[in-house]
Amino acid sequence: MRICILLFFILMQCCLGFSQDYEGRWQGDLSYGSASLPFVLKLKLTNGQWMVEGDSPKQGVHGIPGKVSFGADSIFVQLQGGIRISGVLFDDSTIKATFMQAGVKLPLLLARQTGADTALKPLIRPQTPQPPYGYDTIDVSFRNNYDKITLAGTMSYPKKSGRYPAVILLTGSGAQNRNEELFGHQVFKILSDYLTNQGVVVLRYDDRGVGLSGGVFETSTIEDFSKDAIAALEFLKKQKQVDPQKLGIIGHSEGGLIAELLAGQGLSGLSFIVSLAGPAISIDRLMVEQLYAIGKSGGISEANLDIAKQINIKNFAIIKSDLTTAEAYTALMGNVGGVIENNGSTELQTELMTMLAPAYRYFVRIEPEQYLPKITVPVFAAFGSLDVQVPADVNLKSLFDLLPKNKKNVLKEYEGLNHLFQHAKTGQVTEYAQIEETISVQLLKDIADWIKGL
């Protein structure tokens, strides 16, 4: 689920940049609270062409390719895997940047480095499946005829012939590959492995514009991603290993929201949905709750959180409104300008314009409450008690209040789990990288048992 960094503009003063040479090796820590993960950006100018690579040394990931562009004193980097970094130089040896991947935004202060790389011990991901597998896998592609694009993915299925329950997996927000890979965690690869070993056929696929899938991600809306999901379901329904009477969607975060919306619209052939930390309240309200929870987990005082909350309520009302982009921008600046010393901050302007992009405004206007009462298929909905991106309390209450009664429904809060359903201490975003566990085994078991029991 998206994290907007406007809260931090309200609580911190932005810095101005100075035009300098970007070539070289830059390193900083992706940090939030007490947790951190080193990240390296390497920039080289060769024959008039800029080359860029990223490293995450602690994860053992090196040489992530990408492209870079510049604007005045700003730098914009796109790396493979849906990583985006935008920053501003504010002296000759420091870039103040924002790191974005899979809907997560983190501050990143990059310092110019000299000398050799410092070797760091990679983090261990013990749950990541390794071949040989106890089931069959095949790379597949299928067509979204609505938008005339081809999507690519992996289907896994039991070795023994027969027809089995089947699911498609829908990733959270941000450009993500079929494994929903974030900071070395391959959430969907692990989920697919577990379910397939339990006798469930699984289709996971690269988001449009990511990996081997066609289309453009950046300008796409949830409506577009929903069409991709419908195409995936139609493809899966036709496979000989699949029982077409037991066809479901498992969505994480924004993917869970899409599952709810499709179920609420009575999608033909859909037998059940699993929503993992899927929003169940209007998105403008969710974003306000999300920012509050993130700030609280980071130790921001209640007084400052209350100030920020009131400002953000107005901000998202503006974003949700029918004002033109220019009118909304002026209204946002009027709302936040009084608490920010540097109203001309490039970072602030960039953040506000990002929030006014058509796809984001479409997202903020979504109200799941309109669809939940119309869901007739069984629902398994799970939340972590430490989730700061989709807080459990308000979203679970919405589901309990609005979902039609169904004895097969399971609505559950998992104590001590975060947004990725890892066992966590605080739920803060940067804990994701520090925790070796990728996803709770208990949750995996509960999902598999529930599907098999339908």
PDB file of N, CA, C and O in Angstrom, residues 37 59 123-130 182-186 190 422 432-438:
ATOM      1  N   LEU A  37      19.171  -0.172   6.375  1.00  0.00           N
ATOM      2  CA  LEU A  37      19.658  -1.079   5.348  1.00  0.00           C
ATOM      3  C   LEU A  37      20.519  -0.270   4.385  1.00  0.00           C
ATOM      4  O   LEU A  37      20.037   0.664   3.741  1.00  0.00           O
ATOM      5  N   GLN A  59      22.134  -7.413   1.451  1.00  0.00           N
ATOM      6  CA  GLN A  59      21.291  -8.454   0.887  1.00  0.00           C
ATOM      7  C   GLN A  59      22.032  -9.286  -0.163  1.00  0.00           C
ATOM      8  O   GLN A  59      21.470 -10.229  -0.715  1.00  0.00           O
ATOM      9  N   LEU A 123      21.813 -10.573   4.280  1.00  0.00           N
ATOM     10  CA  LEU A 123      20.754 -11.065   5.145  1.00  0.00           C
ATOM     11  C   LEU A 123      20.278 -12.424   4.653  1.00  0.00           C
ATOM     12  O   LEU A 123      20.273 -12.706   3.458  1.00  0.00           O
ATOM     13  N   ILE A 124      19.879 -13.260   5.574  1.00  0.00           N
ATOM     14  CA  ILE A 124      19.422 -14.606   5.238  1.00  0.00           C
ATOM     15  C   ILE A 124      17.913 -14.585   5.036  1.00  0.00           C
ATOM     16  O   ILE A 124      17.183 -13.969   5.792  1.00  0.00           O
ATOM     17  N   ARG A 125      17.463 -15.274   3.983  1.00  0.00           N
ATOM     18  CA  ARG A 125      16.035 -15.416   3.708  1.00  0.00           C
ATOM     19  C   ARG A 125      15.715 -16.917   3.718  1.00  0.00           C
ATOM     20  O   ARG A 125      15.601 -17.548   2.668  1.00  0.00           O
ATOM     21  N   PRO A 126      15.580 -17.517   4.893  1.00  0.00           N
ATOM     22  CA  PRO A 126      15.489 -18.976   5.004  1.00  0.00           C
ATOM     23  C   PRO A 126      14.247 -19.579   4.367  1.00  0.00           C
ATOM     24  O   PRO A 126      14.242 -20.763   4.035  1.00  0.00           O
ATOM     25  N   GLN A 127      13.195 -18.796   4.177  1.00  0.00           N
ATOM     26  CA  GLN A 127      11.963 -19.359   3.628  1.00  0.00           C
ATOM     27  C   GLN A 127      11.938 -19.439   2.104  1.00  0.00           C
ATOM     28  O   GLN A 127      11.077 -20.109   1.543  1.00  0.00           O
ATOM     29  N   THR A 128      12.842 -18.739   1.437  1.00  0.00           N
ATOM     30  CA  THR A 128      12.814 -18.717  -0.026  1.00  0.00           C
ATOM     31  C   THR A 128      13.015 -20.116  -0.589  1.00  0.00           C
ATOM     32  O   THR A 128      14.025 -20.759  -0.310  1.00  0.00           O
ATOM     33  N   PRO A 129      12.075 -20.633  -1.375  1.00  0.00           N
ATOM     34  CA  PRO A 129      12.169 -22.004  -1.895  1.00  0.00           C
ATOM     35  C   PRO A 129      13.344 -22.160  -2.859  1.00  0.00           C
ATOM     36  O   PRO A 129      13.680 -21.249  -3.616  1.00  0.00           O
ATOM     37  N   GLN A 130      13.946 -23.319  -2.809  1.00  0.00           N
ATOM     38  CA  GLN A 130      15.055 -23.648  -3.700  1.00  0.00           C
ATOM     39  C   GLN A 130      14.723 -24.948  -4.437  1.00  0.00           C
ATOM     40  O   GLN A 130      14.164 -25.866  -3.857  1.00  0.00           O
ATOM     41  N   LEU A 182      10.572  -7.634  -2.382  1.00  0.00           N
ATOM     42  CA  LEU A 182      10.841  -6.392  -1.681  1.00  0.00           C
ATOM     43  C   LEU A 182      11.952  -6.609  -0.671  1.00  0.00           C
ATOM     44  O   LEU A 182      11.820  -7.433   0.239  1.00  0.00           O
ATOM     45  N   PHE A 183      13.070  -5.890  -0.853  1.00  0.00           N
ATOM     46  CA  PHE A 183      14.206  -6.006   0.059  1.00  0.00           C
ATOM     47  C   PHE A 183      14.654  -7.453   0.241  1.00  0.00           C
ATOM     48  O   PHE A 183      14.961  -7.894   1.349  1.00  0.00           O
ATOM     49  N   GLY A 184      14.679  -8.207  -0.850  1.00  0.00           N
ATOM     50  CA  GLY A 184      15.153  -9.584  -0.789  1.00  0.00           C
ATOM     51  C   GLY A 184      14.108 -10.593  -0.383  1.00  0.00           C
ATOM     52  O   GLY A 184      14.339 -11.803  -0.460  1.00  0.00           O
ATOM     53  N   HIS A 185      12.950 -10.127   0.071  1.00  0.00           N
ATOM     54  CA  HIS A 185      11.851 -11.030   0.410  1.00  0.00           C
ATOM     55  C   HIS A 185      11.041 -11.336  -0.846  1.00  0.00           C
ATOM     56  O   HIS A 185      10.584 -10.414  -1.531  1.00  0.00           O
ATOM     57  N   GLN A 186      10.855 -12.615  -1.144  1.00  0.00           N
ATOM     58  CA  GLN A 186      10.059 -13.030  -2.295  1.00  0.00           C
ATOM     59  C   GLN A 186       8.735 -13.604  -1.782  1.00  0.00           C
ATOM     60  O   GLN A 186       8.524 -14.814  -1.731  1.00  0.00           O
ATOM     61  N   ILE A 190       7.191 -17.666  -2.036  1.00  0.00           N
ATOM     62  CA  ILE A 190       7.004 -18.491  -0.845  1.00  0.00           C
ATOM     63  C   ILE A 190       5.542 -18.909  -0.707  1.00  0.00           C
ATOM     64  O   ILE A 190       5.235 -20.072  -0.422  1.00  0.00           O
ATOM     65  N   GLN A 422       5.200 -10.503   8.748  1.00  0.00           N
ATOM     66  CA  GLN A 422       6.384 -10.969   9.461  1.00  0.00           C
ATOM     67  C   GLN A 422       6.174 -10.732  10.959  1.00  0.00           C
ATOM     68  O   GLN A 422       5.481  -9.791  11.350  1.00  0.00           O
ATOM     69  N   TYR A 432      11.165  -4.453   7.629  1.00  0.00           N
ATOM     70  CA  TYR A 432      10.939  -5.473   6.614  1.00  0.00           C
ATOM     71  C   TYR A 432      12.254  -6.095   6.160  1.00  0.00           C
ATOM     72  O   TYR A 432      12.363  -7.306   5.970  1.00  0.00           O
ATOM     73  N   ALA A 433      13.244  -5.253   5.939  1.00  0.00           N
ATOM     74  CA  ALA A 433      14.530  -5.732   5.434  1.00  0.00           C
ATOM     75  C   ALA A 433      15.346  -6.421   6.516  1.00  0.00           C
ATOM     76  O   ALA A 433      16.116  -7.342   6.233  1.00  0.00           O
ATOM     77  N   GLN A 434      15.179  -5.999   7.754  1.00  0.00           N
ATOM     78  CA  GLN A 434      15.991  -6.529   8.841  1.00  0.00           C
ATOM     79  C   GLN A 434      15.520  -7.903   9.325  1.00  0.00           C
ATOM     80  O   GLN A 434      16.301  -8.674   9.875  1.00  0.00           O
ATOM     81  N   ILE A 435      14.258  -8.196   9.114  1.00  0.00           N
ATOM     82  CA  ILE A 435      13.690  -9.462   9.593  1.00  0.00           C
ATOM     83  C   ILE A 435      13.988 -10.573   8.587  1.00  0.00           C
ATOM     84  O   ILE A 435      13.741 -10.424   7.395  1.00  0.00           O
ATOM     85  N   GLU A 436      14.520 -11.696   9.074  1.00  0.00           N
ATOM     86  CA  GLU A 436      14.840 -12.796   8.169  1.00  0.00           C
ATOM     87  C   GLU A 436      13.587 -13.519   7.684  1.00  0.00           C
ATOM     88  O   GLU A 436      13.523 -13.971   6.541  1.00  0.00           O
ATOM     89  N   GLU A 437      12.584 -13.634   8.540  1.00  0.00           N
ATOM     90  CA  GLU A 437      11.324 -14.246   8.147  1.00  0.00           C
ATOM     91  C   GLU A 437      10.661 -13.407   7.057  1.00  0.00           C
ATOM     92  O   GLU A 437      10.647 -12.179   7.128  1.00  0.00           O
ATOM     93  N   THR A 438      10.089 -14.062   6.059  1.00  0.00           N
ATOM     94  CA  THR A 438       9.382 -13.354   5.002  1.00  0.00           C
ATOM     95  C   THR A 438       7.894 -13.293   5.268  1.00  0.00           C
ATOM     96  O   THR A 438       7.258 -12.248   5.081  1.00  0.00           O
TER      97      THR A 438
END
